[in-house]
C-alpha cells in the first residue's frame, strides 16, 4: 500500500517538530524554509524566522523561492542590511537554530556545498558556501535536512564547506567554537543525532516502514544505531494538511508569475 | 554630483574593458537592464564582484565579459546550478573564469570595510573549513586585548558599482527601500557608481527620518529605467518573476540555446524594453 | 523576551551596585527618568559608559553613583562645563572618579563591535595626538594586506544598557526614529537592557520596511515613562528644553545648590512626574 | 566711533566666506555652526552640512544649541546612526571641510580641548576630544575658528587633542595622513594661514582697525605676517543682516523653551 505521505513530507515534518516556539531561526531556502514555516503555522506560532537577506521575524504566506522574495520583507517586523544581518545578528550570537543542507555530508556532520573533485579542477562546481561557514559556528545549534543517498552521505568529503564536528570529539572546542553544532539531521528515511561520546551521526529513529538495510543502502559509511532506536511518529493529518496547503499556495503563486 | 544620463551613455562613460565591477542587489533590485547594456556594449576582461552571482552574472559570464569572479554563492536560488558559470569554470567556455571565493559574511564585511575606507575587515568565521586553504586572500589578525584570532578579508573597492534603486529625486539623491542587501556599501566603496531607478520624482515626500538614501554627491550617474530590475523585483513596483528563474535553468543549460536567447532578448533589445517586462504577471 | 515593568522595578531587577552601565542617547532620547530612578535607589560604584556624559551623568556623578567614567566628550553642549564632573575629577567630590577617555569615533566603533560580538574594533584614528599616551586601552593592529597600522579599541560590553525610545508595541518590540545615536548598538552589546518609552501602542502601523526596531527578544525590560527623556527630547513628542540646559550651568556650579536641586527635583519625585515636564514650552 | 559689527561677527563672516557651494562640511557647534549656516543662507546655498549626530544635508532654520537638536533631523535629507556617521562618512573620506575650535592652539594649529595642567592631576578638566581627533585627519581640510587671547594661543600645548601640523613640515606625512589639515584660522582679530614652507600659522589679513600690536598682544608666540598682508573685507550689510536674523531667530527659539 502506498504511504499517506511522501518521504520529503515526513522529512519536513520531522524538522518542523524539532523547532520550539521561542527559537530564533536562521532559515535557508527549500526544505528548511518549508519546515520553519510549517512549525510557525502549527505548534510554534511565536517562532522568530530570520532570512539572510535581512528580514527579521518574517511571516510569509507562501514559501519564498529565493531567500529574498518580496513576501519576506512585506511580512517582516523589519528588514536590515546584509552586513548588519551577518554582523549584529548572526555573529552577534542571537540565533538559536541555524538550518543547513548540502550536497554532501560526512559522519561528523561536516558539509560540502563547494566542489566535487579537486577545487582547481572540479568535476562538479557547486554553488559554494554562502552563509553556511559562519552559520555553522555562530548559531546556538544546527539542524540539517538532506535526502539520503550514497552520493550525499559519504565516507570522506572532497571539501569541507561548513564545520560539523570536524574529526570528532574536541574538534570544535580546539577551534574555539563554543556553539553546539549539528544536533539533528532530518532525512527522508530517518533522523540522526550525534553520539554524545563519539560525535558520530547515529540513527535515532527510522521513519515508518523504513528498514535498517534500506537506510544503510543510501549511506556511504557504516551506520550506527541508537540503543533505544525509535520509529518516527508519522505526520499527523493536521501537519500534512497545513504543509500541503502551504505548498499549494506557493505553487499557485510561483507558477503564475511570468 | 550625480549626472542624469541615458543608460547607454552612463555605462559607456563609466565602465571600460578590464574594470573591476560590482553589480549588487540581494535577490531584490538586481540591475539586469544595466547588465544587458554592458553586454550590448561588448565589455571584456571584467573582474566581477557579487555575493550571489545568479542569472545576471550567468549572462555576463556566458557572453564572455568576465575574466574573474569574486563571489560567495553561485547558484540559481531555489532552482539549481548556474550552467553558464559552471561551463566557464569546468570547461573554460566561452573563456576561462578565475574564481576568488569567500563566504557571505566575508563579502558583506568586505563591502562594509570598503564603505568605511578601511583596508580590511575582521570577523569570526571560517572555523574548521577548507576555503582558507584555497583562497590566500583569507588571512587573520590577533585581538590585541583578548588574543583571539579573527578572520580577515580585504576591503572591496571596485572601480565601478552598479545598482538598481526605487527612486531618485531631481537633485540626484537616491532612495533604497525593502531588502537592502549590500548596495549602499557597494556604492560608497566604489570609485564610480551608476544607479538605475524605477522613476525620478520631484521630491521623495514624507518618509522615515532614517530613510536609506544615497546623497547625490555620492553617486556618479543615474539612469531612469523602469522595470530595470526584471526578472528580480522592485519593492512596491513589481514582484519577482519566479517562473522566469525556473525557466532560466532550461534556457542556460546548453550553449546554443543560451546564445539564441541572449541574441533575441538582449542583443536585439534596448533599455526601454524593460518597461514592458514589469507589466507581466509576477508573483 | 521583554517584560513590561514599572521603571522602579525594572531598575531594581537589572542594575546592581558595581555594575557597568551604558545610558545612551545622542542629545536625542536621553533616558533622564531612568537615571533619576537609579539615583533614588542609591546605586553605587557604577562604571558609566557614555559618549557624551552631559547633564544625565553630571547628576549621577554629583550624587556619588559612579566610580569610573568611560567617555569621549564631557560637556554641556553649547553651554560649557559639567561642573559636577569637573568637581569629581579635579577635587574628588563627592568621590574620586576614574576616567577612561576615548574619541567619538573610537566609542562609536566600540559599541558597534560590541553589537557584532567582536572583541575589538579597528579604525583610522588618533594620528599624532596625546590620548594614546594616557589611555593604555588604545592599541593597534597591522593590516595583513597593506601593512597599514590601524587604531583599535576594545568592544564595549556593558552589564546593562538603558535607553529611551519612542514606542513599544504590545509584543515588546521597540521603535527608534530620528537621531539614532548608538542606542541600538548599545542595547545589542549589553548583557541586559532597559528601555523606557513614550508610549506603548497596539501596533506600530504603517512604517518604513527598514524602520529601526529592536525585537522584543533583544530587550530585557520595558517601562512606559511619558516625557522620560526630558530635558532632552523625543522626536515627534516634545522638543529639547534648551533653556534648561543653560539653567543647569548655574544649578550645578556649587555643591549645595546642586544638592538642593537634586533633592527637590529628583529624590522627592517619581517617574510619573516626567509626564508633566514634557508639556512645558520647549524649543 | 563704534564698529558696525562685533569681533565675533567678522570672525563668523570670515569663516562663512571660506566655504564653497560644493563643500561637504562636518559642522561643530557654536561659531562653526553659525558660519556654515550663514554660508548656506548667502553665497553657498548648495553646501552640504553634516553634524556628527548623523544628520546629512541638514538645513536648520535656527542654530542648534547641541549637535543633535531636533531641528537638524527634521530638516535633513536623512539621518544615519552615529557609528555609520564616523565609519562611512567621516572615515569614508567624504567630508571636504571639517570645522574645529578649541580651548588652546599652538603655532602649528594643533589643538587642545582635553586638559590644562597634567592629565592625571588637571588644573582644568576640559570636555575632551569628541570627534576632533578623527575630524582633524579624515576631512579634506580643516577650518578653525577661535577668539584670540594669550590663554588660547599658546607657545606650547599641555595636551594635543587633535593634530594640526604636529612639529612642522612633514609631520602629517610621517604619520601617513594624506589630508591637508588646517588651511585657515579665523579669529576675532585676524585670519591666519599656515606658511607654505614652515607650516607655522601666519597672519594673512587683519580685520579693519586691528593693529599688529593688538594681535600680538593676544598671542602667546611671536607672530609672523604674510608679505602681502591684507585687510579683511568688512562684513557686508547683507551678510550682517542674514547673520543677525539667524541669531535672533535662534535666541527667540532657545529663549522660550522651559
Tab-separated table of C-alpha atoms in Angstrom, chain A residues 28 33 41 45 49-50 88 112 123 133 149 156 163 166 170 189 200-201 204 206 224:
chain	number	residue	atom	x	y	z
A	28	UNK	CA	17.751	28.501	4.477
A	33	UNK	CA	12.035	27.142	4.792
A	41	UNK	CA	1.771	27.541	11.312
A	45	UNK	CA	3.351	30.352	16.307
A	49	UNK	CA	12.223	33.443	11.456
A	50	UNK	CA	15.207	35.298	10.020
A	88	UNK	CA	24.854	42.146	14.603
A	112	UNK	CA	30.252	20.198	1.365
A	123	UNK	CA	34.275	17.612	-11.584
A	133	UNK	CA	30.569	28.608	7.131
A	149	UNK	CA	21.874	8.745	-0.945
A	156	UNK	CA	35.034	11.386	3.083
A	163	UNK	CA	32.031	22.630	10.127
A	166	UNK	CA	35.365	18.109	12.398
A	170	UNK	CA	37.065	18.124	20.763
A	189	UNK	CA	14.360	7.914	5.709
A	200	UNK	CA	29.316	10.358	15.009
A	201	UNK	CA	25.890	10.725	13.391
A	204	UNK	CA	17.873	7.626	16.482
A	206	UNK	CA	13.531	5.259	11.460
A	224	UNK	CA	25.385	3.035	13.896
